[in-house]
Coordinates of C-alpha atoms and ligand atoms in Angstrom, one line a residue:
X193 CA -232.4 144.0 -123.8
X194 CA -228.7 144.0 -123.3
X195 CA -227.0 146.2 -120.8
X196 CA -225.2 148.6 -123.2
X197 CA -224.9 152.3 -124.0
X198 CA -226.8 151.8 -127.2
X199 CA -229.8 150.8 -125.0
X200 CA -229.4 153.7 -122.6
X201 CA -232.7 155.4 -123.3
X202 CA -234.6 152.1 -123.0
X203 CA -232.8 151.1 -119.9
X204 CA -233.6 154.4 -118.3
X205 CA -237.3 153.7 -118.8
X206 CA -237.0 150.4 -116.9
X207 CA -234.8 151.2 -113.9
X208 CA -233.9 154.2 -111.8
X209 CA -231.0 156.4 -113.0
X210 CA -229.7 160.0 -112.8
X211 CA -230.7 162.3 -115.6
X212 CA -227.5 163.6 -117.1
X213 CA -225.5 163.5 -120.4
X214 CA -223.5 160.3 -120.0
X215 CA -221.6 160.8 -123.1
X216 CA -220.4 164.3 -122.1
X217 CA -219.5 163.3 -118.6
X218 CA -217.5 160.5 -119.8
X219 CA -215.7 162.6 -122.4
X220 CA -214.9 165.2 -119.8
X221 CA -213.6 162.5 -117.4
X222 CA -211.3 161.1 -120.0
X223 CA -209.9 164.6 -120.9
X224 CA -209.6 165.7 -117.3
X225 CA -209.8 162.7 -114.8
X226 CA -210.5 163.7 -111.3
X227 CA -211.3 160.4 -109.5
X228 CA -209.3 157.2 -110.1
X229 CA -210.4 154.0 -108.3
X230 CA -208.2 151.0 -107.7
X231 CA -210.2 147.7 -107.3
X232 CA -213.2 147.1 -109.6
X233 CA -215.1 144.6 -107.5
X234 CA -218.6 144.5 -106.1
X235 CA -218.8 147.2 -103.3
X236 CA -217.1 149.6 -105.6
X237 CA -219.5 149.0 -108.5
X238 CA -222.6 148.8 -106.3
X239 CA -221.9 151.5 -103.7
X240 CA -218.9 153.9 -104.2
X241 CA -219.7 154.4 -107.9
X242 CA -223.3 155.3 -107.1
X243 CA -222.3 157.7 -104.3
X244 CA -219.9 159.5 -106.7
X245 CA -222.6 159.5 -109.4
X246 CA -225.0 161.2 -106.9
X247 CA -222.5 164.0 -106.5
X248 CA -223.2 165.0 -110.1
X249 CA -226.4 166.6 -108.7
X250 CA -224.3 168.8 -106.6
X251 CA -221.8 169.9 -109.2
X252 CA -219.2 167.2 -109.6
X253 CA -219.2 166.8 -113.3
X254 CA -216.8 163.9 -113.5
X255 CA -217.0 160.2 -113.6
X256 CA -214.4 157.6 -112.4
X257 CA -211.3 156.0 -114.1
X258 CA -211.3 152.4 -112.7
X259 CA -208.1 150.5 -112.5
X260 CA -207.6 146.8 -111.9
X261 CA -204.1 145.6 -111.0
X262 CA -205.0 142.2 -109.5
X263 CA -207.8 140.5 -111.3
X264 CA -207.9 141.8 -114.8
X265 CA -210.5 139.2 -115.9
X266 CA -213.1 141.5 -114.2
X267 CA -212.5 144.2 -116.7
X268 CA -212.5 141.8 -119.7
X269 CA -215.7 140.0 -118.5
X270 CA -217.8 142.5 -116.6
X271 CA -216.7 146.0 -117.7
X272 CA -215.8 146.0 -121.4
X273 CA -218.7 143.9 -122.7
X274 CA -221.3 146.1 -120.9
X275 CA -219.8 149.5 -121.9
X276 CA -218.8 149.9 -118.2
X277 CA -222.4 150.2 -117.1
X278 CA -223.3 148.7 -113.7
X279 CA -226.7 147.8 -112.1
X280 CA -227.0 148.2 -108.4
X281 CA -230.0 146.2 -107.0
X282 CA -230.9 146.9 -103.3
X283 CA -232.9 144.4 -101.3
X284 CA -235.0 145.5 -98.4
X285 CA -236.2 143.2 -95.6
X286 CA -239.7 143.1 -97.0
X287 CA -238.6 141.9 -100.4
X288 CA -238.9 145.3 -102.2
X289 CA -236.1 145.4 -104.8
X290 CA -234.9 148.6 -106.3
X291 CA -232.6 148.9 -109.3
X292 CA -230.3 151.7 -110.2
X293 CA -228.3 152.1 -113.4
X294 CA -224.9 153.5 -112.9
X295 CA -223.2 155.1 -115.9
X296 CA -220.3 157.2 -114.5
X297 CA -217.5 154.6 -115.0
X298 CA -215.7 156.5 -117.7
X299 CA -212.9 154.1 -118.4
X300 CA -211.8 150.6 -117.1
X301 CA -208.1 150.1 -117.2
X302 CA -205.8 147.1 -116.7
X303 CA -202.2 147.5 -115.4
X304 CA -200.9 145.1 -118.0
X305 CA -202.1 147.1 -121.0
X306 CA -202.8 150.6 -119.7
X307 CA -199.9 151.6 -117.6
X308 CA -199.2 154.8 -119.7
X309 CA -202.8 155.9 -119.3
X310 CA -202.7 155.3 -115.5
X311 CA -199.5 157.5 -115.4
X312 CA -201.3 160.2 -117.4
X313 CA -204.1 160.2 -115.0
X314 CA -201.7 160.7 -112.0
X315 CA -200.1 163.6 -113.9
X316 CA -203.3 165.4 -114.2
X317 CA -203.1 168.4 -111.8
X318 CA -206.9 168.3 -111.4
X319 CA -206.9 164.7 -110.1
X320 CA -208.5 164.9 -106.7
X321 CA -208.8 161.4 -105.4
X322 CA -207.4 158.0 -105.8
X323 CA -209.6 155.5 -103.9
X324 CA -209.1 151.9 -103.0
X325 CA -211.4 148.9 -102.6
X326 CA -208.9 146.2 -102.8
X327 CA -209.7 144.0 -99.8
X328 CA -207.5 143.9 -96.6
X329 CA -204.8 141.7 -98.2
X330 CA -204.3 144.4 -100.9
X331 CA -202.3 146.4 -98.5
X332 CA -200.2 143.6 -97.1
X333 CA -196.5 143.6 -98.0
X334 CA -195.6 140.5 -95.9
X335 CA -196.7 136.9 -95.6
X336 CA -198.0 135.3 -92.4
X337 CA -194.4 134.6 -91.3
X338 CA -193.6 138.3 -91.3
X339 CA -191.5 138.1 -94.4
X340 CA -191.8 140.5 -97.4
X341 CA -193.5 138.8 -100.5
X342 CA -191.1 138.1 -103.3
X343 CA -192.7 140.9 -105.5
X344 CA -192.3 143.4 -102.7
X345 CA -188.7 142.5 -102.3
X346 CA -188.2 142.9 -105.9
X347 CA -190.0 146.3 -105.9
X348 CA -187.6 147.4 -103.1
X349 CA -184.5 146.4 -105.1
X350 CA -185.5 147.3 -108.6
X351 CA -187.2 150.6 -107.7
X352 CA -190.3 152.6 -109.0
X353 CA -189.9 151.9 -112.7
X354 CA -190.4 148.1 -112.0
X355 CA -193.1 148.3 -109.3
X356 CA -195.5 145.4 -109.2
X357 CA -197.4 145.3 -105.9
X358 CA -200.3 147.8 -105.9
X359 CA -198.9 149.7 -103.0
X360 CA -195.5 150.2 -104.9
X361 CA -197.3 151.0 -108.1
X362 CA -199.2 153.7 -106.1
X363 CA -196.0 155.1 -104.7
X364 CA -194.4 155.1 -108.1
X365 CA -197.3 157.0 -109.6
X366 CA -197.1 159.5 -106.8
X367 CA -193.4 159.9 -107.6
X368 CA -194.4 160.8 -111.3
X369 CA -196.9 163.4 -109.9
X370 CA -194.3 164.8 -107.5
X371 CA -191.6 165.1 -110.3
X372 CA -194.1 166.7 -112.7
X373 CA -196.0 169.1 -110.6
X374 CA -195.9 168.4 -106.8
X375 CA -199.6 168.8 -106.8
X376 CA -201.5 167.4 -103.8
X377 CA -203.8 164.4 -103.8
X378 CA -206.0 162.4 -101.5
X379 CA -205.5 158.7 -101.2
X380 CA -208.8 157.3 -100.0
X381 CA -208.9 153.8 -98.5
X382 CA -212.3 152.3 -98.5
X383 CA -211.5 148.8 -97.2
X384 CA -212.3 147.3 -93.8
X385 CA -209.2 148.0 -91.9
X386 CA -209.2 149.8 -88.6
X387 CA -207.7 153.3 -89.3
X388 CA -207.4 152.4 -93.0
X389 CA -206.0 155.7 -94.0
X390 CA -203.2 155.4 -91.5
X391 CA -202.5 151.9 -92.7
X392 CA -202.3 153.2 -96.3
X393 CA -200.0 156.0 -95.3
X394 CA -197.6 153.9 -93.4
X395 CA -197.4 151.4 -96.2
X396 CA -196.7 154.0 -98.9
X397 CA -194.1 155.6 -96.6
X398 CA -192.4 152.3 -95.9
X399 CA -192.0 151.7 -99.6
X400 CA -190.9 155.3 -100.3
X401 CA -188.3 155.2 -97.4
X402 CA -186.9 151.9 -98.6
X403 CA -186.6 153.4 -102.1
X404 CA -184.8 156.5 -100.5
X405 CA -182.3 154.1 -98.7
X406 CA -181.8 152.4 -102.1
X407 CA -181.1 155.7 -103.8
X408 CA -184.3 155.9 -106.0
X409 CA -185.9 158.9 -104.4
X410 CA -184.8 162.0 -102.4
X411 CA -185.9 163.3 -99.0
X412 CA -188.2 165.9 -100.6
X413 CA -190.3 163.2 -102.1
X414 CA -190.8 161.8 -98.5
X415 CA -191.9 165.3 -97.4
X416 CA -194.3 165.5 -100.3
X417 CA -195.9 162.2 -99.2
X418 CA -196.1 163.3 -95.6
X419 CA -197.4 166.9 -96.1
X420 CA -199.2 167.1 -99.5
X421 CA -200.9 163.8 -99.8
X422 CA -204.0 163.2 -97.6
X423 CA -204.9 159.7 -96.2
X424 CA -208.3 160.1 -94.6
X425 CA -209.5 157.3 -92.4
X426 CA -212.9 156.0 -93.4
X427 CA -215.6 153.7 -92.4
X428 CA -217.6 151.9 -95.1
X429 CA -220.7 149.8 -94.4
X430 CA -223.1 148.2 -96.8
X431 CA -223.4 144.4 -96.8
X432 CA -222.8 143.4 -100.4
X433 CA -222.9 139.7 -101.1
X434 CA -221.7 137.9 -104.1
X435 CA -224.0 138.2 -107.1
X436 CA -227.0 135.8 -106.7
X437 CA -228.9 133.9 -109.4
X438 CA -232.2 135.1 -107.9
X439 CA -231.4 138.7 -108.7
X440 CA -230.3 137.8 -112.2
X441 CA -233.7 136.2 -112.6
X442 CA -235.3 139.2 -111.2
X443 CA -233.6 141.5 -113.8
X444 CA -234.3 139.0 -116.6
X445 CA -238.0 139.3 -115.8
X446 CA -237.6 143.1 -116.0
X447 CA -236.3 142.7 -119.6
X448 CA -232.5 142.9 -118.9
X449 CA -230.8 139.9 -120.5
X450 CA -227.3 138.3 -120.7
X451 CA -226.1 139.4 -117.3
X452 CA -224.9 136.1 -115.9
X453 CA -222.2 136.2 -113.1
X454 CA -218.7 134.8 -113.5
X455 CA -216.2 133.4 -111.0
X456 CA -212.8 134.6 -112.2
X457 CA -209.6 132.6 -112.1
X458 CA -208.7 134.6 -109.1
X459 CA -212.0 133.7 -107.4
X460 CA -213.8 137.0 -107.7
X461 CA -217.5 136.4 -107.9
X462 CA -218.9 139.3 -110.0
X463 CA -221.7 140.2 -112.5
X464 CA -222.9 143.1 -114.4
X465 CA -225.2 143.7 -111.5
X466 CA -224.5 144.1 -107.8
X467 CA -226.8 143.0 -105.0
X468 CA -226.7 144.6 -101.6
X469 CA -228.8 145.6 -98.7
X470 CA -230.6 149.1 -98.4
X471 CA -228.7 150.1 -95.2
X472 CA -225.5 152.0 -95.9
X473 CA -223.0 154.2 -94.0
X474 CA -220.0 155.9 -95.3
X475 CA -218.0 158.1 -93.0
X476 CA -214.9 159.9 -94.2
X477 CA -212.3 162.1 -92.4
X478 CA -212.3 165.6 -93.8
X479 CA -208.8 165.6 -95.2
X480 CA -209.1 166.3 -98.9
X481 CA -205.9 167.9 -100.3
X482 CA -206.6 168.9 -103.9
X483 CA -210.1 170.2 -103.6
X484 CA -213.1 168.1 -102.4
X485 CA -216.0 166.4 -104.0
X486 CA -219.6 167.2 -102.6
X487 CA -219.8 163.9 -100.9
X488 CA -221.6 165.2 -97.7
X489 CA -224.5 166.4 -100.0
X490 CA -224.7 162.9 -101.4
X491 CA -225.3 161.4 -97.8
X492 CA -221.7 160.7 -96.8
X493 CA -220.7 161.8 -93.3
X494 CA -217.6 164.0 -93.8
X495 CA -216.2 164.6 -90.3
X496 CA -213.3 164.8 -88.0
X497 CA -210.7 162.0 -87.5
X498 CA -211.8 161.2 -83.9
X499 CA -215.4 160.7 -85.0
X500 CA -214.4 158.5 -88.0
X501 CA -212.2 156.3 -85.7
X502 CA -215.1 155.9 -83.1
X503 CA -217.6 154.9 -85.8
X504 CA -215.0 152.5 -87.3
X505 CA -214.4 151.0 -84.0
X506 CA -218.1 150.5 -83.4
X507 CA -218.8 148.9 -86.8
X508 CA -215.7 147.0 -87.6
X509 CA -214.4 145.8 -84.2
X510 CA -217.7 145.4 -82.2
X511 CA -221.1 145.8 -83.7
X512 CA -221.0 144.3 -87.2
X513 CA -217.9 142.6 -88.5
X514 CA -217.1 140.4 -85.5
X515 CA -220.6 139.1 -85.6
X516 CA -220.2 138.4 -89.3
X517 CA -216.9 136.5 -88.7
X518 CA -218.6 134.4 -85.8
X519 CA -221.4 133.5 -88.3
X520 CA -218.9 132.7 -91.0
X521 CA -216.8 130.3 -89.1
X522 CA -219.7 128.5 -87.3
X523 CA -221.9 128.7 -90.4
X524 CA -219.3 126.7 -92.3
X525 CA -218.9 124.2 -89.5
X526 CA -222.6 123.7 -89.0
X527 CA -223.4 123.3 -92.8
X528 CA -225.2 126.7 -93.4
X529 CA -225.2 128.4 -96.8
X530 CA -227.1 131.6 -95.7
X531 CA -226.6 134.2 -93.1
X532 CA -230.3 134.8 -92.7
X533 CA -230.9 131.1 -92.0
X534 CA -228.2 131.2 -89.4
X535 CA -230.0 134.0 -87.6
X536 CA -232.9 131.7 -87.3
X537 CA -230.7 129.2 -85.4
X538 CA -231.4 129.9 -81.8
X539 CA -227.8 129.1 -80.6
X540 CA -226.1 131.2 -83.3
X541 CA -228.6 134.1 -82.9
X542 CA -227.9 134.1 -79.2
X543 CA -224.1 133.8 -79.8
X544 CA -223.9 136.9 -82.0
X545 CA -226.4 138.8 -79.8
X546 CA -224.2 138.2 -76.7
X547 CA -221.0 138.9 -78.5
X548 CA -222.5 142.2 -79.6
X549 CA -224.2 143.4 -76.4
X550 CA -222.1 141.7 -73.7
X551 CA -218.5 141.7 -75.0
X552 CA -218.4 144.4 -77.7
X553 CA -220.8 147.2 -76.7
X554 CA -219.2 147.7 -73.2
X555 CA -215.9 149.0 -74.7
X556 CA -217.5 151.1 -77.5
X557 CA -217.3 154.9 -77.3
X558 CA -220.3 156.6 -78.6
X559 CA -219.3 158.5 -81.9
X560 CA -222.5 160.7 -81.6
X561 CA -223.2 160.7 -85.3
X562 CA -224.5 157.1 -85.2
X563 CA -225.8 155.7 -81.9
X564 CA -224.0 152.3 -81.2
X565 CA -226.9 150.5 -79.5
X566 CA -229.3 151.4 -82.3
X567 CA -226.7 150.4 -84.8
X568 CA -226.3 147.0 -83.2
X569 CA -230.0 146.5 -82.9
X570 CA -230.5 147.2 -86.6
X571 CA -227.7 144.8 -87.4
X572 CA -229.1 142.0 -85.3
X573 CA -232.8 142.4 -85.9
X574 CA -233.0 143.8 -89.5
X575 CA -229.8 143.5 -91.5
X576 CA -228.5 140.0 -90.7
X577 CA -231.9 138.3 -90.6
X578 CA -233.0 140.0 -94.0
X579 CA -234.3 136.8 -95.8
X580 CA -233.8 138.5 -99.3
X581 CA -230.0 139.1 -98.8
X582 CA -228.2 136.2 -100.5
X583 CA -225.2 136.4 -98.2
X584 CA -223.3 133.3 -97.1
X585 CA -220.9 132.3 -94.4
X586 CA -218.5 131.1 -97.1
X587 CA -218.1 134.6 -98.6
X588 CA -217.5 136.2 -95.2
X589 CA -215.1 133.4 -94.2
X590 CA -212.8 134.5 -97.1
X591 CA -209.3 135.8 -95.8
X592 CA -210.4 135.4 -92.2
X593 CA -206.6 135.2 -91.1
X594 CA -206.4 138.8 -92.3
X595 CA -209.4 140.0 -90.4
X596 CA -209.3 138.4 -86.9
X597 CA -206.7 141.0 -85.6
X598 CA -209.0 143.9 -86.4
X599 CA -212.4 142.2 -85.7
X600 CA -211.5 140.8 -82.3
X601 CA -208.0 142.0 -81.5
X602 CA -208.9 145.6 -81.0
X603 CA -211.7 144.8 -78.4
X604 CA -209.4 142.3 -76.7
X605 CA -206.7 145.0 -76.2
X606 CA -209.3 147.2 -74.5
X607 CA -210.1 144.4 -72.0
X608 CA -206.3 143.9 -71.5
X609 CA -205.9 147.6 -70.8
X610 CA -208.7 147.3 -68.1
X611 CA -207.2 144.1 -66.7
X612 CA -210.5 142.4 -67.4
X613 CA -209.6 140.0 -70.2
X614 CA -211.0 137.0 -68.3
X615 CA -214.5 138.5 -68.8
X616 CA -214.2 137.5 -72.4
X617 CA -215.7 134.0 -73.2
X618 CA -217.4 134.2 -76.6
X619 CA -214.6 135.9 -78.5
X620 CA -212.2 133.0 -77.5
X621 CA -214.9 130.7 -78.5
X622 CA -214.9 132.1 -82.1
X623 CA -211.2 132.0 -82.2
X624 CA -211.3 128.4 -81.2
X625 CA -214.1 127.8 -83.8
X626 CA -211.8 129.3 -86.5
X627 CA -209.0 126.9 -85.6
X628 CA -211.6 124.0 -85.7
X629 CA -212.7 125.3 -89.1
X630 CA -209.2 125.1 -90.5
X631 CA -209.5 121.2 -90.3
X632 CA -212.0 121.4 -93.2
X633 CA -214.4 118.9 -91.5
X634 CA -217.8 120.1 -90.4
X635 CA -219.6 119.2 -87.2
X636 CA -221.2 116.0 -88.8
X637 CA -217.8 114.8 -89.9
X638 CA -218.2 115.7 -93.6
X639 CA -215.3 117.5 -95.3
X640 CA -215.7 120.9 -96.9
X641 CA -213.5 123.3 -98.6
X642 CA -212.3 126.4 -96.8
X643 CA -212.8 129.8 -98.4
X644 CA -209.8 131.3 -100.1
X645 CA -207.3 132.8 -97.7
X646 CA -203.6 133.8 -98.4
X647 CA -202.5 131.8 -95.3
X648 CA -204.5 128.6 -96.1
X649 CA -201.5 126.4 -96.7
X650 CA -199.5 127.7 -93.8
X651 CA -202.4 127.3 -91.5
X652 CA -203.2 123.9 -92.6
X653 CA -199.6 122.9 -91.7
X654 CA -200.1 124.5 -88.3
X655 CA -203.2 122.4 -87.4
X656 CA -202.0 119.2 -89.0
X657 CA -201.6 117.4 -85.6
X658 CA -205.3 118.2 -84.5
X659 CA -207.6 115.2 -85.0
X660 CA -211.3 114.8 -84.5
X661 CA -211.7 112.4 -81.5
X662 CA -208.5 113.6 -80.0
X663 CA -208.5 116.3 -77.3
X664 CA -204.7 117.0 -77.3
X665 CA -204.5 120.7 -78.6
X666 CA -200.9 121.4 -77.3
X667 CA -199.6 121.7 -81.0
X668 CA -201.4 124.9 -81.6
X669 CA -199.6 126.9 -78.8
X670 CA -197.4 128.7 -81.3
X671 CA -200.3 129.7 -83.5
X672 CA -201.9 131.3 -80.5
X673 CA -198.8 133.5 -79.9
X674 CA -199.2 135.0 -83.5
X675 CA -200.2 138.6 -82.8
X676 CA -200.2 139.3 -86.7
X677 CA -203.2 137.0 -86.9
X678 CA -204.9 137.6 -83.6
X679 CA -203.8 141.2 -83.0
X680 CA -202.5 140.1 -79.6
X681 CA -200.3 137.2 -78.3
X682 CA -203.1 135.1 -76.7
X683 CA -200.6 133.2 -74.6
X684 CA -199.1 136.3 -73.1
X685 CA -202.4 138.0 -72.4
X686 CA -203.8 134.9 -70.8
X687 CA -206.6 133.9 -73.2
X688 CA -204.9 130.9 -74.8
X689 CA -206.1 128.4 -72.2
X690 CA -209.7 129.4 -72.9
X691 CA -209.3 129.0 -76.6
X692 CA -207.6 125.6 -76.1
X693 CA -210.4 124.4 -73.7
X694 CA -213.1 125.3 -76.2
X695 CA -211.1 123.8 -79.1
X696 CA -210.6 120.5 -77.2
X697 CA -214.3 120.3 -76.6
X698 CA -215.1 121.0 -80.2
X699 CA -212.7 118.2 -81.2
X700 CA -214.5 115.5 -79.2
X701 CA -216.5 114.1 -82.1
X702 CA -219.6 114.7 -84.3
X703 CA -221.9 117.3 -82.9
X704 CA -219.3 118.6 -80.4
X705 CA -219.1 122.1 -82.1
X706 CA -222.8 122.6 -81.5
X707 CA -222.5 121.2 -77.8
X708 CA -219.5 123.6 -77.2
X709 CA -221.4 126.6 -78.3
X710 CA -224.5 125.6 -76.2
X711 CA -222.4 125.1 -73.1
X712 CA -220.5 128.4 -73.6
X713 CA -223.8 130.2 -73.9
X714 CA -225.2 128.5 -70.8
X715 CA -222.2 129.5 -68.7
X716 CA -222.3 133.1 -69.9
Ligands
NAD191 N1 -218.8 143.4 -99.7 C1 -219.1 144.0 -98.6 O1 -220.1 143.7 -98.0 C2 -218.2 145.2 -98.1 C3 -218.7 146.1 -97.2 C4 -217.9 147.1 -96.7 C5 -216.6 147.1 -97.1 N2 -216.1 146.2 -97.9 C6 -214.6 146.3 -98.2 O2 -214.4 146.2 -99.6 C7 -213.5 145.1 -100.0 C8 -213.9 144.5 -101.3 O3 -215.2 143.9 -101.1 P1 -215.9 143.4 -102.4 O4 -217.2 142.8 -102.0 O5 -216.0 144.5 -103.4 O6 -215.0 142.2 -103.0 P2 -214.8 141.7 -104.4 O7 -214.2 140.4 -104.3 O8 -216.0 141.9 -105.2 O9 -213.7 142.6 -105.1 C9 -212.4 142.7 -104.5 C10 -211.5 143.7 -105.4 O10 -210.2 143.8 -104.7 C11 -209.2 143.5 -105.7 N3 -208.1 142.7 -105.1 C12 -208.2 141.6 -104.3 N4 -207.0 141.3 -103.8 C13 -206.1 142.3 -104.3 C14 -204.7 142.5 -104.1 N5 -204.0 141.6 -103.4 N6 -204.2 143.6 -104.6 C15 -205.0 144.4 -105.4 N7 -206.3 144.3 -105.5 C16 -206.9 143.2 -105.0 C17 -209.9 142.5 -106.7 O11 -209.2 142.5 -107.9 C18 -211.2 143.2 -106.8 O12 -211.2 144.3 -107.6 C19 -213.7 144.1 -98.7 O13 -212.6 143.3 -98.5 C20 -213.9 145.1 -97.6 O14 -212.6 145.6 -97.2 C21 -216.9 145.2 -98.5
44H192 O1 -215.5 142.4 -97.0 P1 -214.7 141.7 -96.1 O2 -214.0 140.5 -96.7 O3 -213.7 142.5 -95.3 O4 -215.5 141.0 -94.9 C1 -216.7 140.3 -95.2 C2 -217.9 140.9 -94.5 O5 -217.9 140.9 -93.1 C3 -218.1 142.4 -95.0 O6 -218.0 142.5 -96.3 C4 -219.4 143.1 -94.5 O7 -220.4 142.6 -95.4 C5 -219.2 144.6 -94.6 O8 -218.2 145.0 -93.9 C6 -220.5 145.2 -94.2 O9 -220.3 146.6 -94.3

């Protein structure tokens, strides 16, 4: 059976789904859109869409208008042919899989062809939320050298009517809304940035202020953005790997056909189904400006800003994502293709356990709504070792240059504040591991291809003088001063020598990455 609206009744007999009138909900959503979502990738299809669909039980009778501005192939290959239906398969640690059919994606729009419709949605006074699941780099206006991207420069000069970067497009849409009705709105960032709402707000305001200087907008528009638009901070957590063939086979065995994954030209790995773990945490600051959606009833923590920031610090900067990045970098270097297999490796398991308990946890403030030690224990003992999760170090290594500053930089800053930065050993080991990874040669001397990263070419240039078998690492001094990448200037704060020491050890020859990890763990 194909995944299509024509088969809805049959599909409903095979998998879990909410009992509601899909046609009516979609029709209402097209006439009166209340939630627009930018970014149509895996976490959105598998998690966010499901949570919003769950709110239907509590009175939110709208679906979602999905907009893709970056990788439109996703819409052509994964949305349109399947009537915008999505299958979310969760995989628990004992191998119990559960499948939910998600039907609330009312329309799937592409910037290139649907700009008028996107404008229309922003003009709707009842629009409550515009959400973003667009990866960390989706918010970046500058390249690694700190210069504005050419399209951003052009957006600044040509103004709102010619906006091309998603952040400028969003600002331009807000201008339309301001001009037509001045109705408030909530912009909800659901990406892995620390204080992601603040980041979104400052980016939108930077664009708007530049437009003001260039005569495209007035001061009242800036006040509107500051006072009438909400930018809640959020924390989102549900490990969602790329689609795996084993899940496709599982669904085929349950009678659902023709759901193969694609890898788009822009390197998005996506399928009509999404596979993810059962654990999930979504925490949102209560700052909804044009009416709220009953998210709390659907299991979302809706709370104050301080609590969100504490939970976010716990997950993103200490108890989950730094461990992920450590496993990503060393997994690629040690030839691993699976996170759960890495957790069976005594050295890597010990490494992430010590990063979590010894270097991360001591600087975490308890957010109260989720207990940090219990969260870390669940990550280390249940979530990462889950043998049914098809997660890979290669996925997590994607865009590492954009993530290091948040995942390690925030913790380092806390140690700097306490004047205790020399207590850190394993975080510098991971930073050295990442630089070693940039050589694209694994610990056995075989070449491998780095995961995509917007800075790959610049970074390759910066490590071009490093050679396996040669312990001179002086050429990376300037990279270590880059606080955009590391969150801090490692030379200034006194961690650079440790990173260089580990890197030199890792460059000795075959097997020296493993030896360096073992030696660092023994010293700790
Ligand atoms: N996958 C997870 O486990 C997970 C868990 C928690 C949070 N997140 C957050 O969600 C983000 C997306 O993860 P995913 O697994 O859905 O990734 P994905 O690759 O499946 O989808 C990424 C989406 O972002 C869009 N995008 C990428 N670069 C963009 C750009 N420069 N401008 C505009 N849009 C852009 C893509 O077109 C696509 O719609 C992550 O980067 C992270 O911040 C992911
Ligand atoms: O999604 P990214 O690219 O920011 O990071 C890769 C993973 O660390 C991340 O997706 C985790 O799986 C997620 O943050 C868990 O909630």
